[in-house]
GROMACS .gro file of C-alpha atoms in nm:
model
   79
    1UNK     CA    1   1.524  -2.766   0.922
    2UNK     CA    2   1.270  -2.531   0.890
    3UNK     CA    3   1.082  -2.366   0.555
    4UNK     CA    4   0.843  -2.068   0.532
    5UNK     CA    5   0.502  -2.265   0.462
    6UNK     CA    6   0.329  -1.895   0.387
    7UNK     CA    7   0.400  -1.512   0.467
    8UNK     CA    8   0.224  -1.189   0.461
    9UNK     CA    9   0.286  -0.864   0.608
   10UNK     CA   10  -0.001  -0.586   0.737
   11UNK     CA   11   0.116  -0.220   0.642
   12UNK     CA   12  -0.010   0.114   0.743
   13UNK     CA   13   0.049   0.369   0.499
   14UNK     CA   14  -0.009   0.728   0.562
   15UNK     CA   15   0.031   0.933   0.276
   16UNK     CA   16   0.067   1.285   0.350
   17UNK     CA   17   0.016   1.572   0.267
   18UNK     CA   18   0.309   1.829   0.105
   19UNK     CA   19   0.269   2.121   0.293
   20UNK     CA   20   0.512   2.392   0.064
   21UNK     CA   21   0.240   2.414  -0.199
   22UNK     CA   22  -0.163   2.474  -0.233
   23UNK     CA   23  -0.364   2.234  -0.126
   24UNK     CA   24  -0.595   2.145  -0.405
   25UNK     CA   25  -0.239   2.021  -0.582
   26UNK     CA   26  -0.166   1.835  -0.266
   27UNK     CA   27  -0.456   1.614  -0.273
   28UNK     CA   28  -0.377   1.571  -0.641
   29UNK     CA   29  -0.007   1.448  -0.569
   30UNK     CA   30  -0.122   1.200  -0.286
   31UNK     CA   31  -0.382   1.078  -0.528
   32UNK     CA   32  -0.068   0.987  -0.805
   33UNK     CA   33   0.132   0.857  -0.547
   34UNK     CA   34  -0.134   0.621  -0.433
   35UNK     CA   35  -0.190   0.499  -0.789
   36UNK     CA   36   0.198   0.475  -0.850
   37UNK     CA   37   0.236   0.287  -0.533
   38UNK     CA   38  -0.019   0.025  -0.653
   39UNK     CA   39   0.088  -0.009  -1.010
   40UNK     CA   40   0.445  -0.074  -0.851
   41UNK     CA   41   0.276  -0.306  -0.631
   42UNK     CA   42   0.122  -0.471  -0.963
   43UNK     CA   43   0.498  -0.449  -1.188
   44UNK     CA   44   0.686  -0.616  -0.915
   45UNK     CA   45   0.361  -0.916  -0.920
   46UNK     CA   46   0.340  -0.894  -0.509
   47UNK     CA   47   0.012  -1.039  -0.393
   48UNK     CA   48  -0.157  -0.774  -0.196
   49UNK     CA   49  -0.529  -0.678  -0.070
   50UNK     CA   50  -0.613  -0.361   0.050
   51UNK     CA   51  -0.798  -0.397   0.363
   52UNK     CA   52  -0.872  -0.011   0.395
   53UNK     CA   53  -0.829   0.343   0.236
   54UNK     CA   54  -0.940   0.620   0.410
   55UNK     CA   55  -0.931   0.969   0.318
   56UNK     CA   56  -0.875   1.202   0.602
   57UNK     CA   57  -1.046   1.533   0.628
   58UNK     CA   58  -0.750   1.723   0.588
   59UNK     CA   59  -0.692   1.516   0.223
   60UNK     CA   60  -0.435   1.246   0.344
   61UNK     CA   61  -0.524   0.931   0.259
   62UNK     CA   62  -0.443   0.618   0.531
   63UNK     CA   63  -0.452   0.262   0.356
   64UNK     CA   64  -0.429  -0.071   0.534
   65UNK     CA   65  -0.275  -0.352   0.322
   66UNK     CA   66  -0.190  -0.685   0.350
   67UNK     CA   67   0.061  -0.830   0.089
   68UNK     CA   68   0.324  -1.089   0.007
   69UNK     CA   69   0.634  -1.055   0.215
   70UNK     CA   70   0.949  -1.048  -0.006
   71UNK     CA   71   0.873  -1.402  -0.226
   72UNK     CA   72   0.743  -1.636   0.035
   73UNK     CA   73   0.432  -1.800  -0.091
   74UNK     CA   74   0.105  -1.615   0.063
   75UNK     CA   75  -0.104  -1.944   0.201
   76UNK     CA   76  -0.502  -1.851   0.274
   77UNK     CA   77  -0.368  -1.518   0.421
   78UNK     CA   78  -0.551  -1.298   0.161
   79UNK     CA   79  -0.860  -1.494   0.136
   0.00000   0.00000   0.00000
């Protein structure tokens, strides 16, 4: 028999751009979607760490996170 002793999973997000309206509102939107992505991230009580955000020069933003995979206990993976 074998048990999950500890699981993460490393994401890349890109979140883009809309391109169908001005861009100024754009960056806004990405900026509330990033923000609603983490407080879902902080409702559903996933262990996460955010290895990265980058903005992009076009306004996109790229992060690089690390967080619990579905319930399985996280180990020393986000020390």
């Amino acid at each position: 028999m074998k048990r999950v002793k500890a699981a993460c999973i490393t994401q890349t997000l890109h979140f883009l751009l809309k391109e169908d309206i001005g861009h100024d509102y754009a960056i806004k939107l990405v900026h509330e979607e990033i923000q609603n992505y983490k407080a879902q991230l902080e409702k559903s009580r996933s262990q996460y760490k955010i290895l990265s955000e980058e903005t992009q020069a076009d306004g996109s933003v790229i992060i690089e996170i690390k967080k619990q995979y579905n319930t399985s206990p996280v180990g020393d993976y986000l020390n």
